[in-house]
Short mmCIF file of C-alpha atoms and ligand atoms in Angstrom, two decimals:
data_model
loop_
_atom_site.label_atom_id
_atom_site.label_comp_id
_atom_site.label_asym_id
_atom_site.label_seq_id
_atom_site.Cartn_x
_atom_site.Cartn_y
_atom_site.Cartn_z
CA MET A 272 -16.09 -16.07 7.19
CA THR A 273 -13.25 -17.71 5.26
CA GLY A 274 -15.50 -19.93 3.14
CA SER A 275 -14.18 -22.22 0.47
CA ALA A 276 -12.26 -21.23 -2.62
CA PRO A 277 -14.39 -20.90 -5.76
CA SER A 278 -13.56 -23.22 -8.64
CA THR A 279 -12.89 -22.25 -12.24
CA TRP A 280 -12.80 -23.85 -15.68
CA LEU A 281 -9.67 -21.84 -16.46
CA ASP A 282 -6.41 -23.76 -16.39
CA LEU A 283 -4.48 -21.77 -13.79
CA PRO A 284 -0.93 -22.27 -12.50
CA ALA A 285 -1.23 -24.31 -9.28
CA ASP A 286 0.59 -21.69 -7.22
CA THR A 287 -1.13 -18.63 -8.68
CA VAL A 288 -1.88 -15.80 -6.24
CA PHE A 289 -4.49 -14.50 -8.69
CA GLY A 290 -6.94 -17.36 -8.22
CA PRO A 291 -10.73 -17.08 -8.39
CA ALA A 292 -10.87 -16.11 -4.68
CA ASN A 293 -8.87 -12.93 -5.34
CA LEU A 294 -10.18 -11.05 -8.41
CA PRO A 295 -8.35 -7.74 -7.94
CA TYR A 296 -9.32 -4.76 -10.09
CA GLY A 297 -7.03 -2.71 -12.29
CA VAL A 298 -7.08 -0.53 -15.39
CA PHE A 299 -5.33 -1.68 -18.52
CA SER A 300 -4.85 -0.82 -22.16
CA THR A 301 -3.55 -2.60 -25.22
CA PRO A 302 -1.95 -0.85 -28.21
CA GLY A 303 -4.57 1.32 -29.91
CA THR A 304 -7.31 0.80 -27.33
CA ALA A 305 -8.67 3.03 -24.58
CA PRO A 306 -7.91 2.19 -20.94
CA ARG A 307 -10.61 0.12 -19.26
CA THR A 308 -11.22 -1.94 -16.14
CA GLY A 309 -9.81 -5.43 -15.87
CA VAL A 310 -9.78 -8.21 -13.31
CA ALA A 311 -6.63 -10.29 -12.81
CA ILE A 312 -7.16 -14.05 -13.03
CA GLY A 313 -4.14 -16.36 -13.28
CA ASP A 314 -1.85 -14.97 -15.96
CA PHE A 315 -4.77 -13.20 -17.66
CA VAL A 316 -6.70 -9.97 -17.39
CA LEU A 317 -10.45 -10.24 -17.85
CA ASP A 318 -11.71 -7.22 -19.80
CA LEU A 319 -14.60 -6.23 -17.55
CA ALA A 320 -15.87 -3.55 -19.93
CA GLY A 321 -16.03 -6.07 -22.76
CA VAL A 322 -17.50 -8.98 -20.87
CA THR A 323 -20.14 -6.99 -18.95
CA GLY A 324 -20.93 -4.33 -21.55
CA ASP A 325 -21.32 -1.92 -18.63
CA PRO A 326 -19.95 1.55 -19.54
CA VAL A 327 -18.90 2.12 -15.90
CA HIS A 328 -16.00 -0.25 -16.62
CA ALA A 329 -14.98 1.61 -19.79
CA THR A 330 -14.26 4.97 -18.16
CA GLY A 331 -10.51 4.43 -17.82
CA THR A 332 -10.49 4.54 -14.01
CA LEU A 333 -12.15 2.61 -11.19
CA ASP A 334 -13.61 5.90 -9.85
CA ALA A 335 -17.24 5.55 -10.97
CA PHE A 336 -17.44 1.88 -10.04
CA MET A 337 -15.86 2.50 -6.62
CA ALA A 338 -18.38 5.31 -5.96
CA GLN A 339 -21.31 2.92 -6.53
CA GLY A 340 -20.75 1.27 -3.16
CA PRO A 341 -20.74 -2.19 -1.58
CA ALA A 342 -23.93 -3.55 -3.21
CA SER A 343 -22.52 -2.96 -6.71
CA TRP A 344 -19.10 -4.25 -5.71
CA ARG A 345 -20.68 -7.47 -4.43
CA GLU A 346 -22.85 -7.85 -7.53
CA VAL A 347 -19.93 -7.57 -9.96
CA ARG A 348 -17.72 -9.86 -7.88
CA ASP A 349 -20.49 -12.49 -7.66
CA LEU A 350 -21.07 -12.26 -11.40
CA VAL A 351 -17.40 -12.71 -12.31
CA THR A 352 -17.07 -15.55 -9.78
CA ARG A 353 -20.03 -17.38 -11.38
CA TRP A 354 -18.78 -16.81 -14.93
CA LEU A 355 -15.36 -18.21 -14.09
CA ALA A 356 -16.81 -21.18 -12.20
CA ASP A 357 -19.48 -22.42 -14.62
CA PRO A 358 -18.14 -23.91 -17.87
CA ALA A 359 -21.42 -22.88 -19.53
CA HIS A 360 -20.03 -19.30 -19.60
CA ARG A 361 -16.69 -20.25 -21.08
CA GLY A 362 -17.61 -19.36 -24.65
CA ALA A 363 -18.81 -15.88 -23.64
CA VAL A 364 -15.95 -15.10 -21.27
CA GLU A 365 -12.90 -16.50 -23.03
CA PRO A 366 -12.77 -13.90 -25.84
CA HIS A 367 -12.38 -11.20 -23.15
CA LEU A 368 -9.30 -12.72 -21.53
CA ARG A 369 -5.98 -11.06 -22.40
CA PRO A 370 -2.56 -12.45 -21.44
CA ARG A 371 -1.24 -10.14 -18.73
CA THR A 372 2.05 -9.82 -20.60
CA ASP A 373 0.15 -8.16 -23.49
CA VAL A 374 -1.40 -5.30 -21.52
CA THR A 375 -0.17 -2.04 -20.04
CA LEU A 376 -1.38 -1.48 -16.49
CA ARG A 377 -2.33 2.10 -15.60
CA LEU A 378 -2.92 4.11 -12.46
CA PRO A 379 -6.16 2.38 -11.41
CA PHE A 380 -8.03 5.33 -9.87
CA SER A 381 -7.83 9.11 -9.62
CA VAL A 382 -6.08 9.69 -6.34
CA GLY A 383 -8.06 12.09 -4.17
CA ASP A 384 -6.56 13.09 -0.85
CA TYR A 385 -3.53 11.13 0.26
CA VAL A 386 -2.74 10.47 3.90
CA ASP A 387 0.21 8.49 5.20
CA PHE A 388 0.18 7.00 8.70
CA TYR A 389 2.92 5.79 11.04
CA SER A 390 1.27 2.78 12.64
CA SER A 391 3.99 0.11 12.88
CA GLN A 392 5.34 0.09 16.43
CA HIS A 393 8.64 -1.51 15.42
CA HIS A 394 9.17 1.12 12.71
CA ALA A 395 8.29 4.02 15.01
CA GLU A 396 10.56 2.66 17.75
CA ASN A 397 13.44 2.08 15.33
CA LEU A 398 13.20 5.65 14.01
CA GLY A 399 12.83 7.00 17.55
CA ARG A 400 15.99 5.20 18.68
CA MET A 401 17.96 6.53 15.69
CA PHE A 402 16.79 10.15 15.80
CA ARG A 403 16.07 10.72 19.48
CA PRO A 404 18.50 8.36 21.27
CA ASP A 405 18.12 10.19 24.58
CA SER A 406 14.34 9.98 24.84
CA GLU A 407 11.61 7.35 24.80
CA PRO A 408 11.46 5.76 21.30
CA LEU A 409 7.70 6.40 21.00
CA THR A 410 6.40 9.96 21.31
CA PRO A 411 3.81 10.44 24.12
CA ASN A 412 0.88 10.52 21.66
CA TRP A 413 1.81 7.37 19.71
CA ARG A 414 -0.23 4.81 21.70
CA HIS A 415 -3.23 7.18 21.86
CA LEU A 416 -3.79 7.98 18.19
CA PRO A 417 -2.72 6.86 14.71
CA ILE A 418 -0.18 9.54 13.75
CA GLY A 419 -0.32 10.65 10.12
CA TYR A 420 0.26 13.52 7.70
CA HIS A 421 -1.35 14.71 4.48
CA GLY A 422 0.79 13.93 1.44
CA ARG A 423 0.80 14.92 -2.21
CA SER A 424 -1.78 12.96 -4.20
CA GLY A 425 -0.67 14.37 -7.58
CA THR A 426 2.62 12.50 -7.38
CA VAL A 427 1.09 9.11 -6.62
CA ARG A 428 1.94 7.05 -9.72
CA VAL A 429 1.60 3.48 -10.87
CA SER A 430 4.29 0.84 -10.47
CA GLY A 431 7.05 1.12 -13.08
CA THR A 432 7.29 4.91 -12.94
CA PRO A 433 11.01 5.84 -12.81
CA VAL A 434 12.21 7.25 -9.50
CA ARG A 435 14.10 10.43 -10.29
CA ARG A 436 16.53 11.10 -7.45
CA PRO A 437 15.27 14.32 -5.90
CA CYS A 438 17.35 17.41 -5.23
CA GLY A 439 16.90 19.63 -2.23
CA GLN A 440 18.37 21.10 0.90
CA ARG A 441 20.19 18.78 3.23
CA ARG A 442 22.54 19.41 6.11
CA ALA A 443 25.14 16.78 6.85
CA PRO A 444 25.88 16.09 10.54
CA GLY A 445 28.40 18.64 11.79
CA ASP A 446 27.83 21.07 8.91
CA PRO A 447 26.82 24.52 10.15
CA VAL A 448 24.67 25.32 7.12
CA PRO A 449 22.67 23.32 4.57
CA SER A 450 23.74 22.70 0.98
CA PHE A 451 21.68 21.96 -2.14
CA GLY A 452 21.98 18.88 -4.30
CA PRO A 453 20.81 15.34 -5.07
CA SER A 454 19.63 13.34 -2.08
CA GLN A 455 22.38 11.07 -0.76
CA ARG A 456 19.96 9.05 1.36
CA LEU A 457 17.21 7.89 -0.98
CA ASP A 458 15.04 5.24 0.65
CA ILE A 459 11.83 3.23 0.38
CA GLU A 460 8.91 2.69 2.72
CA ALA A 461 7.09 -0.64 2.25
CA GLU A 462 3.44 0.09 3.00
CA VAL A 463 -0.12 -1.07 2.43
CA GLY A 464 -2.68 1.44 1.11
CA PHE A 465 -6.47 1.62 1.44
CA VAL A 466 -8.67 3.12 -1.26
CA VAL A 467 -11.91 4.94 -0.46
CA GLY A 468 -14.87 4.20 -2.72
CA VAL A 469 -17.89 5.78 -1.04
CA PRO A 470 -17.56 9.44 0.01
CA SER A 471 -18.69 10.85 3.37
CA GLU A 472 -20.35 14.13 4.31
CA LEU A 473 -18.42 17.04 5.76
CA GLY A 474 -19.00 17.00 9.52
CA ALA A 475 -19.93 13.30 9.71
CA PRO A 476 -17.18 11.06 11.14
CA VAL A 477 -16.84 7.53 9.77
CA PRO A 478 -16.78 5.15 12.76
CA VAL A 479 -14.64 2.02 12.97
CA HIS A 480 -17.63 -0.21 12.23
CA ALA A 481 -18.37 1.61 8.94
CA PHE A 482 -14.95 0.87 7.42
CA ALA A 483 -16.24 -1.61 4.80
CA ASP A 484 -19.11 0.73 3.83
CA HIS A 485 -16.55 3.21 2.49
CA VAL A 486 -13.30 1.42 1.70
CA PHE A 487 -13.19 -0.38 -1.66
CA GLY A 488 -9.91 -2.21 -1.46
CA VAL A 489 -6.21 -2.52 -0.78
CA CYS A 490 -3.09 -1.77 -2.83
CA LEU A 491 0.64 -1.94 -2.14
CA VAL A 492 2.45 1.38 -1.69
CA ASN A 493 6.08 2.45 -1.82
CA ASP A 494 6.50 5.83 -0.14
CA TRP A 495 9.88 6.82 -1.61
CA SER A 496 11.69 8.99 0.93
CA ALA A 497 14.77 11.23 0.83
CA ARG A 498 16.01 10.88 4.40
CA ASP A 499 18.50 13.77 4.25
CA LEU A 500 15.88 16.21 2.92
CA GLN A 501 13.39 14.85 5.44
CA ALA A 502 15.72 15.18 8.45
CA TRP A 503 16.46 18.85 7.74
CA GLU A 504 12.89 19.96 6.95
CA TYR A 505 10.54 17.95 9.16
CA VAL A 506 10.60 19.93 12.43
CA PRO A 507 8.09 21.33 13.33
CA LEU A 508 5.45 20.62 10.63
CA GLY A 509 6.36 17.13 9.41
CA PRO A 510 7.21 15.48 6.08
CA PHE A 511 7.27 17.73 2.97
CA LEU A 512 9.69 17.64 0.01
CA GLY A 513 11.50 14.57 1.30
CA LYS A 514 8.35 12.57 0.46
CA SER A 515 6.36 14.44 -2.19
CA PHE A 516 8.56 13.75 -5.24
CA LEU A 517 6.95 10.33 -5.84
CA THR A 518 4.76 7.69 -4.21
CA SER A 519 4.29 4.45 -6.17
CA ILE A 520 1.32 2.10 -5.97
CA ALA A 521 0.73 -1.37 -7.35
CA PRO A 522 -1.67 -1.53 -10.33
CA TRP A 523 -4.06 -3.97 -8.60
CA VAL A 524 -6.66 -3.08 -5.97
CA VAL A 525 -7.68 -6.18 -3.99
CA PRO A 526 -11.30 -5.84 -2.83
CA LEU A 527 -11.98 -6.21 0.91
CA ALA A 528 -14.28 -9.11 0.00
CA ALA A 529 -11.21 -11.16 -0.98
CA LEU A 530 -9.63 -10.73 2.43
CA GLY A 531 -12.01 -12.60 4.74
CA ALA A 532 -9.45 -15.32 5.53
CA ALA A 533 -6.73 -12.71 6.06
CA ARG A 534 -8.45 -10.77 8.85
CA VAL A 535 -6.74 -10.92 12.24
CA ALA A 536 -7.01 -9.00 15.49
CA ALA A 537 -4.39 -6.31 15.97
CA PRO A 538 -1.91 -6.77 18.84
CA PRO A 539 -3.23 -5.78 22.30
CA ARG A 540 -3.47 -2.01 22.67
CA ASP A 541 -2.22 -0.53 25.91
CA PRO A 542 -3.58 1.80 27.13
CA GLU A 543 -7.14 1.12 26.01
CA PRO A 544 -7.85 3.52 23.13
CA LEU A 545 -10.46 6.27 23.50
CA PRO A 546 -13.99 5.06 22.65
CA TYR A 547 -13.99 6.30 19.03
CA LEU A 548 -10.90 4.16 18.34
CA ARG A 549 -12.08 0.92 19.97
CA ASP A 550 -12.42 -1.91 17.48
CA ASP A 551 -13.92 -4.74 19.55
CA GLY A 552 -15.94 -6.86 17.15
CA HIS A 553 -14.42 -5.11 14.12
CA PRO A 554 -10.96 -6.63 13.71
CA TRP A 555 -9.38 -5.17 10.59
CA GLY A 556 -5.85 -6.36 11.13
CA LEU A 557 -4.79 -8.13 7.90
CA ASP A 558 -2.26 -10.95 7.75
CA ILE A 559 -0.42 -9.60 4.71
CA THR A 560 3.26 -10.50 4.33
CA LEU A 561 5.21 -8.05 2.21
CA GLU A 562 8.41 -8.93 0.36
CA VAL A 563 10.99 -6.29 -0.52
CA ARG A 564 13.45 -7.06 -3.30
CA LEU A 565 16.49 -5.00 -4.25
CA ASN A 566 17.63 -5.79 -7.81
CA GLY A 567 15.83 -9.10 -7.49
CA GLU A 568 17.28 -10.13 -4.12
CA LEU A 569 14.87 -10.61 -1.23
CA VAL A 570 16.01 -8.26 1.55
CA SER A 571 13.00 -8.10 3.86
CA ARG A 572 9.60 -9.65 4.66
CA PRO A 573 7.64 -7.04 6.64
CA PRO A 574 4.58 -8.42 8.49
CA PHE A 575 1.56 -6.13 8.07
CA GLY A 576 -0.54 -8.16 10.53
CA GLN A 577 1.42 -6.78 13.48
CA LEU A 578 0.41 -3.17 12.91
CA TYR A 579 -0.69 -1.45 16.13
CA TRP A 580 -3.50 0.58 14.52
CA THR A 581 -5.77 -1.04 11.94
CA PRO A 582 -6.96 0.72 8.76
CA ALA A 583 -10.45 0.95 10.29
CA GLN A 584 -9.01 2.87 13.24
CA GLN A 585 -6.96 5.04 10.89
CA LEU A 586 -10.10 5.91 8.92
CA ALA A 587 -12.06 6.65 12.11
CA HIS A 588 -9.29 8.91 13.35
CA MET A 589 -8.86 10.66 10.00
CA THR A 590 -12.55 11.66 9.97
CA VAL A 591 -13.30 12.12 13.69
CA ASN A 592 -12.90 15.90 13.31
CA GLY A 593 -15.56 15.93 10.58
CA ALA A 594 -13.18 15.82 7.61
CA SER A 595 -15.01 14.30 4.64
CA LEU A 596 -13.92 11.53 2.29
CA ARG A 597 -13.92 11.55 -1.49
CA THR A 598 -13.87 8.66 -3.92
CA GLY A 599 -10.22 7.88 -4.63
CA ASP A 600 -8.87 9.02 -1.28
CA LEU A 601 -5.85 6.91 -0.44
CA PHE A 602 -4.49 6.29 3.03
CA ALA A 603 -1.36 4.27 3.62
CA SER A 604 -0.33 2.35 6.72
CA GLY A 605 3.10 3.81 7.27
CA THR A 606 6.27 1.77 6.89
CA VAL A 607 5.65 -1.83 7.91
CA SER A 608 8.43 -3.29 10.06
CA GLY A 609 8.59 -6.38 12.26
CA ALA A 610 10.85 -7.14 15.21
CA ARG A 611 13.61 -8.84 13.22
CA ARG A 612 16.17 -7.13 11.02
CA ASP A 613 14.93 -9.08 7.97
CA GLN A 614 11.42 -7.70 8.57
CA ARG A 615 12.30 -4.00 8.34
CA GLY A 616 10.44 -2.05 5.66
CA SER A 617 13.00 0.68 4.90
CA PHE A 618 16.72 0.89 4.21
CA ILE A 619 17.23 3.41 6.99
CA GLU A 620 16.20 0.60 9.33
CA LEU A 621 17.88 -2.24 7.40
CA SER A 622 21.20 -0.32 7.51
CA TRP A 623 20.54 1.27 10.92
CA ASN A 624 20.84 4.84 9.67
CA GLY A 625 23.70 3.86 7.36
CA GLN A 626 25.90 2.52 10.18
CA GLU A 627 25.38 -1.19 9.40
CA PRO A 628 25.44 -1.64 5.61
CA LEU A 629 23.32 -4.43 4.26
CA ALA A 630 25.42 -7.18 2.63
CA LEU A 631 24.04 -8.33 -0.72
CA ALA A 632 24.44 -11.65 -2.54
CA ASP A 633 26.51 -10.07 -5.34
CA GLY A 634 29.19 -9.07 -2.83
CA THR A 635 28.23 -5.41 -2.71
CA SER A 636 26.45 -3.69 0.15
CA ARG A 637 23.87 -0.93 0.55
CA THR A 638 23.04 1.74 3.01
CA PHE A 639 20.70 3.83 0.83
CA LEU A 640 19.66 3.44 -2.82
CA GLU A 641 22.06 3.93 -5.72
CA ASP A 642 21.20 5.10 -9.23
CA GLY A 643 20.04 2.10 -11.27
CA ASP A 644 18.71 0.18 -8.27
CA VAL A 645 15.32 -1.47 -8.74
CA VAL A 646 13.11 -1.96 -5.69
CA THR A 647 10.09 -4.23 -5.95
CA ILE A 648 7.56 -4.78 -3.18
CA SER A 649 5.07 -7.64 -3.42
CA GLY A 650 2.64 -9.08 -0.93
CA THR A 651 0.39 -12.05 -0.21
CA ALA A 652 -2.24 -12.95 2.34
CA PRO A 653 -4.11 -16.13 3.27
CA GLY A 654 -7.13 -16.93 1.09
CA PRO A 655 -9.77 -19.63 1.54
CA ASP A 656 -8.77 -23.34 1.60
CA GLY A 657 -5.03 -22.69 1.90
CA THR A 658 -4.89 -20.51 -1.22
CA ARG A 659 -2.90 -17.27 -1.31
CA ILE A 660 -4.21 -13.85 -2.25
CA GLY A 661 -1.66 -11.78 -4.18
CA PHE A 662 -1.45 -8.00 -4.33
CA GLY A 663 0.79 -7.84 -7.39
CA GLU A 664 3.87 -5.69 -7.07
CA VAL A 665 4.97 -2.10 -6.90
CA SER A 666 8.32 -1.51 -8.54
CA GLY A 667 10.55 1.40 -9.45
CA GLN A 668 14.06 2.05 -10.74
CA VAL A 669 16.16 4.89 -9.42
CA VAL A 670 17.37 7.22 -12.16
CA PRO A 671 20.00 9.97 -11.68
CA ALA A 672 19.06 13.45 -10.53
CA VAL A 673 18.64 16.07 -13.27
MN1 MN B 749 5.45 6.55 4.73
#
């Protein structure tokens, strides 16, 4: 399954996470040109529209290509792999390579429906302990189904989009009534997102084993969250304005085909899930390690491979009632947190609800985000032959409320 890493005539940095075994897709433009599909290789972007001449890669989004399905995805990936491996193609390919520093990366696909899950046991237990100290950390349904909610797809934006501090209602502990104003508890959620390529029919569930027939690839997600707005609004219908002001995604979508060496079994599930959620023989845990940086300083390394529910189980659950999929649907894992403090994927966990401020290298400390803060999430996974597969980064700077 893991295979060996393809070779290339390109002179790549030895430690690149965009080697020929990765080949993630994005959409880019250069000054005065229309957005088109590109593939990241080393420090370059390969202009796929230019090098293939296929108009599907000149549409300005990955939508039409993603809708074509796994046979087309495999064909294009095989073609690019061969072109980059065989020096005979160098003359034809090289004119279509652009230095990555010269291009603007765009939102790579039109986001259809957006669902956010809650599938990290450590995250769910941490939040449970903070918000419901007198009850079991996990709600009774948590080990039986992947909990999720429908989010706002129109505010999913590409990395680099400024994070305007949202205003809203919040009620401080002890206050009898809410007040209105800028969120005082702006936070991140380090997550991994899955992008649907092939739609499904209304009424036809997508079983666990059909995951790779529908899902095109993987991108990093930051689900910016206003904890004070969220705490006041979320009972009984769940997240709303505390989440919908912005969700950022990385510009690169790593195809599932690049992740063969990264696949792992999820941790043991207890109790045994209901039949439609069983994933024996279809392990879609992924050994992705995220890195969260605040103003450049590494503050956490959340381990995605420990997630209790895999994306294949999330997809099966999301459609088991007959809900259909559209090209561009995005579903995110939920905040990824590990057991250790330096593996927590949100500041509410890193600072334990603000009670244990996080000490930073510059001598300051943080509970929640301040105006001007820059948060960058990156991620890597094992590739073939000891190589690393990179997911790029999703970054955003907090700007003051209006
Ligand atoms: Mn989330």
